[in-house]
Short mmCIF file of C-alpha atoms in Angstrom, two decimals:
data_model
loop_
_atom_site.label_atom_id
_atom_site.label_comp_id
_atom_site.label_asym_id
_atom_site.label_seq_id
_atom_site.Cartn_x
_atom_site.Cartn_y
_atom_site.Cartn_z
CA MET A 17 28.62 7.94 3.39
CA HIS A 18 24.98 7.98 4.36
CA ILE A 19 21.90 6.40 2.82
CA THR A 20 19.16 9.02 2.99
CA VAL A 21 15.49 8.44 3.71
CA ARG A 22 14.89 8.73 -0.06
CA GLN A 23 17.39 5.91 -0.63
CA SER A 24 20.01 8.20 -2.12
CA ILE A 25 23.68 7.84 -1.25
CA GLU A 26 24.94 10.99 0.41
CA VAL A 27 28.64 11.83 0.39
CA PRO A 28 29.38 14.61 2.86
CA TYR A 29 32.37 17.02 2.89
CA VAL A 30 32.93 17.15 -0.88
CA HIS A 31 34.80 20.33 -1.77
CA TYR A 32 32.67 22.44 -4.09
CA GLN A 33 35.51 22.75 -6.58
CA HIS A 34 35.48 18.95 -7.02
CA PHE A 35 31.74 18.75 -7.56
CA ASP A 36 31.71 18.82 -11.39
CA ASP A 37 34.54 16.27 -11.62
CA ILE A 38 32.71 13.89 -9.31
CA GLY A 39 29.50 14.35 -11.31
CA GLN A 40 31.34 13.39 -14.49
CA GLU A 41 32.95 10.36 -12.86
CA LEU A 42 29.57 9.16 -11.61
CA ALA A 43 28.09 9.62 -15.10
CA GLN A 44 30.69 7.17 -16.42
CA ILE A 45 29.11 4.39 -14.36
CA GLY A 46 25.58 5.53 -15.20
CA TRP A 47 24.85 7.32 -11.91
CA SER A 48 23.40 10.77 -11.62
CA VAL A 49 23.56 13.44 -8.93
CA ALA A 50 20.34 13.68 -6.95
CA SER A 51 18.13 16.75 -7.17
CA CYS A 52 17.93 19.32 -4.42
CA GLY A 53 16.31 22.73 -4.02
CA PRO A 54 12.88 23.56 -5.47
CA ARG A 55 12.60 20.49 -7.67
CA ILE A 56 10.92 17.11 -7.88
CA ARG A 57 13.10 14.82 -5.78
CA VAL A 58 13.92 11.23 -6.60
CA PRO A 59 10.68 9.21 -6.35
CA THR A 60 10.77 6.25 -3.98
CA ALA A 61 8.77 3.03 -3.89
CA CYS A 62 8.44 -0.24 -2.02
CA ALA A 63 9.47 -3.50 -3.68
CA GLY A 64 5.83 -3.98 -4.70
CA CYS A 65 4.36 -7.17 -6.06
CA SER A 66 7.67 -8.61 -7.26
CA TYR A 67 8.13 -10.42 -3.97
CA ASN A 68 5.82 -8.86 -1.38
CA PRO A 69 2.55 -10.84 -1.20
CA ASN A 70 0.68 -7.72 0.01
CA GLY A 71 1.44 -5.77 -3.17
CA LEU A 72 -1.58 -4.74 -5.23
CA MET A 73 0.05 -2.52 -7.85
CA ASP A 74 3.42 -2.45 -9.62
CA THR A 75 5.16 0.31 -7.67
CA GLN A 76 8.57 -0.21 -9.22
CA ALA A 77 7.30 0.20 -12.80
CA LEU A 78 5.41 3.43 -12.10
CA CYS A 79 8.25 4.76 -9.93
CA ALA A 80 10.75 4.23 -12.76
CA GLU A 81 8.39 6.01 -15.17
CA ILE A 82 7.93 8.95 -12.78
CA ASP A 83 11.70 9.12 -12.32
CA ARG A 84 12.23 9.12 -16.09
CA ARG A 85 9.61 11.78 -16.80
CA TYR A 86 9.74 14.13 -13.83
CA PHE A 87 12.93 13.76 -11.80
CA GLY A 88 14.51 17.15 -11.18
CA THR A 89 11.62 19.19 -12.64
CA GLU A 90 11.59 22.74 -11.27
CA THR A 91 8.63 23.59 -9.02
CA ALA A 92 9.31 27.35 -8.63
CA HIS A 93 8.70 27.17 -4.88
CA HIS A 94 10.03 24.31 -2.80
CA LYS A 95 10.92 20.64 -2.84
CA PHE A 96 8.36 18.17 -4.15
CA LYS A 97 8.44 14.57 -2.93
CA ILE A 98 6.69 11.60 -4.50
CA SER A 99 6.51 8.04 -3.19
CA LEU A 100 4.61 4.85 -3.95
CA SER A 101 3.36 2.03 -1.74
CA GLY A 102 1.90 -1.16 -3.17
CA CYS A 103 -0.79 -1.61 -0.49
CA PRO A 104 -2.47 0.19 2.44
CA ILE A 105 0.28 -0.89 4.86
CA ASP A 106 2.03 2.04 3.19
CA CYS A 107 5.66 1.28 4.00
CA PHE A 108 6.70 4.22 1.84
CA ARG A 109 4.72 6.77 3.86
CA THR A 110 2.63 8.23 1.05
CA ARG A 111 0.79 10.35 3.64
CA GLU A 112 3.96 12.35 4.27
CA MET A 113 4.61 13.17 0.61
CA ASP A 114 3.68 16.14 -1.52
CA LEU A 115 2.19 13.47 -3.79
CA GLY A 116 1.79 9.81 -2.89
CA PHE A 117 0.34 6.82 -4.70
CA GLN A 118 -0.85 3.74 -2.84
CA GLY A 119 -2.16 0.51 -4.39
CA MET A 120 -5.80 -0.42 -3.77
CA MET A 121 -8.13 -3.22 -4.83
CA GLU A 122 -11.93 -3.48 -4.74
CA PRO A 123 -13.27 -6.98 -4.10
CA GLU A 124 -16.52 -8.48 -5.34
CA LEU A 125 -18.10 -11.74 -4.18
CA ASP A 126 -19.14 -14.47 -6.58
CA GLU A 127 -21.99 -15.91 -4.53
CA VAL A 128 -22.10 -19.12 -6.56
CA LEU A 129 -18.45 -19.99 -5.90
CA CYS A 130 -18.52 -19.00 -2.19
CA ASN A 131 -18.70 -21.96 0.17
CA GLY A 132 -19.27 -19.88 3.30
CA CYS A 133 -15.98 -20.84 4.98
CA THR A 134 -15.77 -17.43 6.80
CA LEU A 135 -12.02 -16.99 6.21
CA CYS A 136 -12.54 -13.62 4.46
CA VAL A 137 -14.45 -12.36 7.50
CA LYS A 138 -11.52 -13.42 9.69
CA ALA A 139 -9.00 -11.87 7.29
CA CYS A 140 -10.70 -8.45 7.26
CA GLU A 141 -9.05 -6.20 9.84
CA GLU A 142 -11.53 -3.42 9.06
CA LYS A 143 -14.50 -5.54 10.14
CA ALA A 144 -16.10 -4.66 6.82
CA LEU A 145 -17.29 -8.26 6.35
CA THR A 146 -19.83 -10.15 8.43
CA MET A 147 -21.57 -13.45 7.78
CA GLU A 148 -25.20 -13.12 6.82
CA GLY A 149 -26.53 -16.63 6.60
CA GLU A 150 -24.05 -18.60 4.50
CA LEU A 151 -22.52 -15.61 2.72
CA PRO A 152 -20.17 -12.78 3.74
CA ARG A 153 -21.76 -9.33 3.45
CA ARG A 154 -19.59 -6.26 2.87
CA ASP A 155 -20.02 -2.83 4.38
CA LEU A 156 -18.23 -0.88 1.66
CA SER A 157 -17.99 2.20 3.89
CA LYS A 158 -15.52 0.30 6.10
CA CYS A 159 -13.51 -1.42 3.34
CA ASN A 160 -10.06 0.12 2.83
CA TYR A 161 -9.43 -1.87 -0.35
CA CYS A 162 -6.44 -3.86 0.95
CA GLY A 163 -7.43 -7.05 -0.89
CA ASP A 164 -6.82 -9.38 2.07
CA CYS A 165 -10.23 -11.06 1.54
CA VAL A 166 -9.30 -11.80 -2.08
CA LYS A 167 -5.92 -13.20 -1.09
CA VAL A 168 -7.27 -15.57 1.56
CA CYS A 169 -10.31 -16.99 -0.27
CA PRO A 170 -9.60 -20.72 -0.79
CA VAL A 171 -12.10 -21.09 -3.64
CA ASP A 172 -11.36 -17.79 -5.44
CA ALA A 173 -14.93 -16.58 -4.89
CA MET A 174 -13.70 -13.14 -3.86
CA LEU A 175 -12.94 -11.51 -7.21
CA VAL A 176 -11.06 -8.33 -8.06
CA ARG A 177 -13.63 -5.83 -9.31
CA ARG A 178 -10.98 -3.20 -10.01
CA ARG A 179 -7.57 -2.07 -8.84
CA GLY A 180 -5.59 1.15 -9.11
CA TRP A 181 -3.89 3.90 -7.16
CA LEU A 182 -5.13 5.97 -4.26
CA ALA A 183 -3.66 9.46 -4.70
CA ARG A 184 -2.63 11.53 -1.69
CA VAL A 185 -1.58 15.17 -1.95
CA GLY A 186 -0.24 17.79 0.42
CA GLY A 187 1.80 15.85 2.96
CA ARG A 188 5.20 16.72 4.36
CA HIS A 189 7.36 16.07 7.38
CA GLY A 190 9.76 18.56 8.93
CA LYS A 191 9.15 20.98 11.77
CA HIS A 192 5.51 21.49 10.83
CA PRO A 193 4.32 18.15 9.45
CA LEU A 194 1.12 17.72 7.49
CA TYR A 195 -0.65 14.52 6.59
CA ALA A 196 -1.74 14.36 2.97
CA TYR A 197 -5.35 14.30 1.77
CA GLU A 198 -6.74 11.38 -0.20
CA VAL A 199 -7.95 13.13 -3.35
CA ALA A 200 -8.65 10.43 -5.96
CA GLN A 201 -9.05 6.66 -6.04
CA PHE A 202 -8.62 3.76 -8.45
CA ILE A 203 -6.56 5.77 -10.90
CA SER A 204 -4.31 4.18 -13.54
CA ASP A 205 -0.57 4.68 -14.15
CA GLU A 206 -1.29 7.16 -16.95
CA GLN A 207 -3.80 9.05 -14.81
CA ALA A 208 -1.19 9.20 -12.03
CA CYS A 209 1.26 10.86 -14.43
CA ALA A 210 -1.44 13.27 -15.62
CA LEU A 211 -2.17 14.10 -11.98
CA ILE A 212 1.51 14.82 -11.32
CA GLU A 213 1.69 17.19 -14.28
CA LYS A 214 -1.52 19.08 -13.52
CA THR A 215 -0.72 19.23 -9.78
CA LEU A 216 2.69 20.66 -10.51
CA ALA A 217 1.26 23.30 -12.85
CA TRP A 218 -1.31 24.24 -10.18
CA TYR A 219 1.38 24.41 -7.47
CA ARG A 220 3.60 26.62 -9.65
CA GLU A 221 0.71 29.01 -10.24
CA LYS A 222 -0.86 29.09 -6.78
CA GLY A 223 2.17 28.68 -4.52
CA ARG A 224 3.81 31.67 -2.88
CA GLY A 225 7.52 31.85 -2.18
CA ARG A 226 8.95 28.86 -0.34
CA GLU A 227 5.58 27.26 0.28
CA ARG A 228 5.00 23.49 0.03
CA ILE A 229 1.81 22.36 -1.68
CA GLY A 230 0.30 21.41 1.70
CA GLY A 231 0.71 25.06 2.69
CA VAL A 232 -1.22 26.12 -0.42
CA PHE A 233 -4.08 23.83 0.64
CA ALA A 234 -4.05 25.42 4.09
CA ARG A 235 -4.36 28.85 2.49
CA LEU A 236 -6.76 28.20 -0.39
CA GLY A 237 -8.64 25.13 0.78
CA LEU A 238 -8.60 21.64 -0.65
CA SER A 239 -11.76 22.18 -2.70
CA SER A 240 -9.92 24.71 -4.85
CA TYR A 241 -7.37 22.01 -5.78
CA LEU A 242 -10.05 19.35 -6.36
CA GLY A 243 -11.96 21.69 -8.66
CA ASP A 244 -8.92 22.93 -10.59
CA VAL A 245 -6.96 19.68 -10.90
CA VAL A 246 -8.71 16.43 -9.93
CA LYS A 247 -12.13 16.93 -11.49
CA PRO A 248 -10.97 18.34 -14.86
CA LEU A 249 -8.86 15.19 -15.27
CA GLY A 250 -12.02 13.09 -14.89
CA LEU A 251 -10.60 11.14 -11.94
CA GLU A 252 -12.73 9.52 -9.25
CA ALA A 253 -12.35 12.37 -6.77
CA ILE A 254 -12.67 11.95 -3.01
CA GLU A 255 -14.54 15.06 -1.93
CA ASP A 256 -16.35 14.10 1.27
CA PRO A 257 -14.11 14.02 4.38
CA ALA A 258 -16.19 11.02 5.52
CA ASP A 259 -14.81 9.10 2.53
CA ARG A 260 -11.26 9.76 3.78
CA ARG A 261 -11.98 8.56 7.28
CA ARG A 262 -11.72 4.89 6.29
CA TYR A 263 -7.98 5.44 5.76
CA TRP A 264 -7.44 6.82 9.25
CA THR A 265 -7.36 5.50 12.79
CA GLY A 266 -7.18 8.88 14.50
CA GLY A 267 -4.18 10.26 16.33
CA ASN A 268 -2.88 13.76 16.64
CA SER A 269 -3.81 16.76 14.53
CA TYR A 270 -5.92 15.24 11.77
CA GLU A 271 -9.10 17.29 11.51
CA MET B 23 2.00 -33.60 15.66
CA SER B 24 -0.29 -35.60 17.90
CA ASP B 25 -0.95 -39.33 17.43
CA ASN B 26 -4.22 -38.74 15.58
CA GLY B 27 -2.47 -36.62 12.91
CA ILE B 28 -3.82 -33.28 14.12
CA LEU B 29 -1.41 -30.39 14.48
CA ASP B 30 -2.49 -28.43 17.55
CA LEU B 31 -0.99 -24.95 17.24
CA ARG B 32 -3.02 -23.20 19.91
CA GLY B 33 -0.74 -20.77 21.74
CA VAL B 34 1.85 -20.84 18.93
CA LEU B 35 2.47 -17.35 17.56
CA CYS B 36 2.80 -16.11 13.97
CA PRO B 37 4.79 -16.94 11.98
CA ILE B 38 5.95 -20.08 13.83
CA ASN B 39 2.46 -21.61 13.51
CA TRP B 40 2.72 -21.26 9.72
CA VAL B 41 6.28 -22.62 9.66
CA LYS B 42 5.10 -25.74 11.49
CA THR B 43 2.07 -26.08 9.22
CA LYS B 44 4.23 -25.66 6.12
CA LEU B 45 6.73 -28.29 7.26
CA ALA B 46 3.94 -30.74 8.09
CA LEU B 47 2.35 -30.20 4.65
CA GLU B 48 5.69 -30.77 2.93
CA GLU B 49 5.89 -34.21 4.57
CA LEU B 50 2.61 -35.24 2.94
CA PRO B 51 2.05 -36.58 -0.57
CA GLN B 52 0.07 -34.31 -2.93
CA GLY B 53 -3.68 -34.40 -2.30
CA GLU B 54 -3.35 -35.65 1.32
CA ILE B 55 -5.12 -33.92 4.18
CA LEU B 56 -3.68 -32.11 7.22
CA GLU B 57 -5.76 -30.86 10.12
CA VAL B 58 -4.44 -27.95 12.14
CA ILE B 59 -5.91 -26.11 15.10
CA ILE B 60 -4.99 -22.43 15.35
CA ASP B 61 -6.07 -19.52 17.51
CA ASP B 62 -8.56 -16.93 16.33
CA GLY B 63 -7.20 -13.47 15.52
CA GLU B 64 -3.83 -13.05 13.88
CA PRO B 65 -3.26 -16.77 13.22
CA MET B 66 -6.64 -16.99 11.44
CA ARG B 67 -5.69 -13.98 9.32
CA ASN B 68 -2.29 -15.32 8.35
CA VAL B 69 -2.12 -19.13 8.24
CA PRO B 70 -4.96 -19.77 5.73
CA ARG B 71 -3.63 -17.06 3.43
CA SER B 72 -0.07 -18.40 3.57
CA ALA B 73 -1.41 -21.90 2.82
CA LYS B 74 -3.14 -20.56 -0.29
CA GLU B 75 -0.05 -18.63 -1.39
CA ASP B 76 1.95 -21.87 -1.17
CA GLY B 77 -0.55 -23.66 -3.41
CA HIS B 78 -2.43 -25.65 -0.76
CA ARG B 79 -6.20 -25.62 -0.34
CA VAL B 80 -8.21 -24.98 2.79
CA LEU B 81 -11.20 -27.35 2.45
CA LYS B 82 -12.98 -26.76 5.72
CA VAL B 83 -13.04 -24.33 8.64
CA ARG B 84 -14.72 -25.32 11.91
CA PRO B 85 -14.75 -23.73 15.36
CA GLU B 86 -12.68 -25.70 17.87
CA GLY B 87 -13.74 -24.84 21.41
CA GLU B 88 -13.36 -21.25 22.58
CA GLY B 89 -11.29 -18.90 20.42
CA ALA B 90 -9.78 -21.47 18.07
CA TYR B 91 -10.47 -23.03 14.68
CA ARG B 92 -9.71 -26.35 13.02
CA LEU B 93 -8.59 -26.09 9.40
CA THR B 94 -8.66 -29.00 6.99
CA ILE B 95 -5.91 -28.35 4.47
CA GLN B 96 -5.22 -30.35 1.33
CA ARG B 97 -1.59 -30.52 0.26
CA GLY B 98 -1.11 -28.83 -3.12
CA ALA B 99 1.26 -29.59 -5.96
#
């Protein structure tokens, strides 16, 4: 037995003639056989807000919904992996997925409540906050929406302006890994599902042979996808590469 | 804990600095004050946030010499 990276239980060396019997036995205890081939694989997610204090969005709820709606859907080309992380620490590696959703939160300061304690400035690993007189000032171009400033504020002066999902598309691992592009931000659960459906339709139409969606981007360009899928859905698209840079530290092979 | 009731956690790494702070707070009656000194950097990112998550309140933050801060924490419910 082996627990796969997608948290499935793998049983090797099953004789193919026993496969249907085993499937039926598993069904009796409410288990299903995982998908393989050119289909949407089982979505994975971190434990989310239920016990992790970093969690910003309910990963388990959306993951269960994605599993219910899209698990096993045919893609016509290749595998399609989806994962969810509750915060920018990204334990579930949304950058390496065909489609990934990561929780994000935009803070907003209530200047009346703020007592100038400086703890939010200390908490911010992005150095997006600096003290200007008695108040913290935010450089929104550096903020990666992790919510740490909100979580530390002892007088609840750092408010949540909005929260949602950061959508990443086009990642994969394997012999020729690709890191996904951030394509939309602050989207809701329903918008995430709409994005899955429209992305899949686009991939079915534009993909060639055994091509992953990241390969389609390499061939047609990301702007084609943004124009065909993200913008028609009315999502807050991320179009400027400079707006993606806040989510990166550098490293190998990212343009 | 030193004689003057100040918990000096300079040089104590995360999360042990928070464990010691938490235990000291649990010894206090609700509403009482604990002063802790922690290093700048990771301790300043983690200890105040953990205190808030546990229902305590950081009342004051002051620099304490080079590269450290003194927190005044009120024990929560």
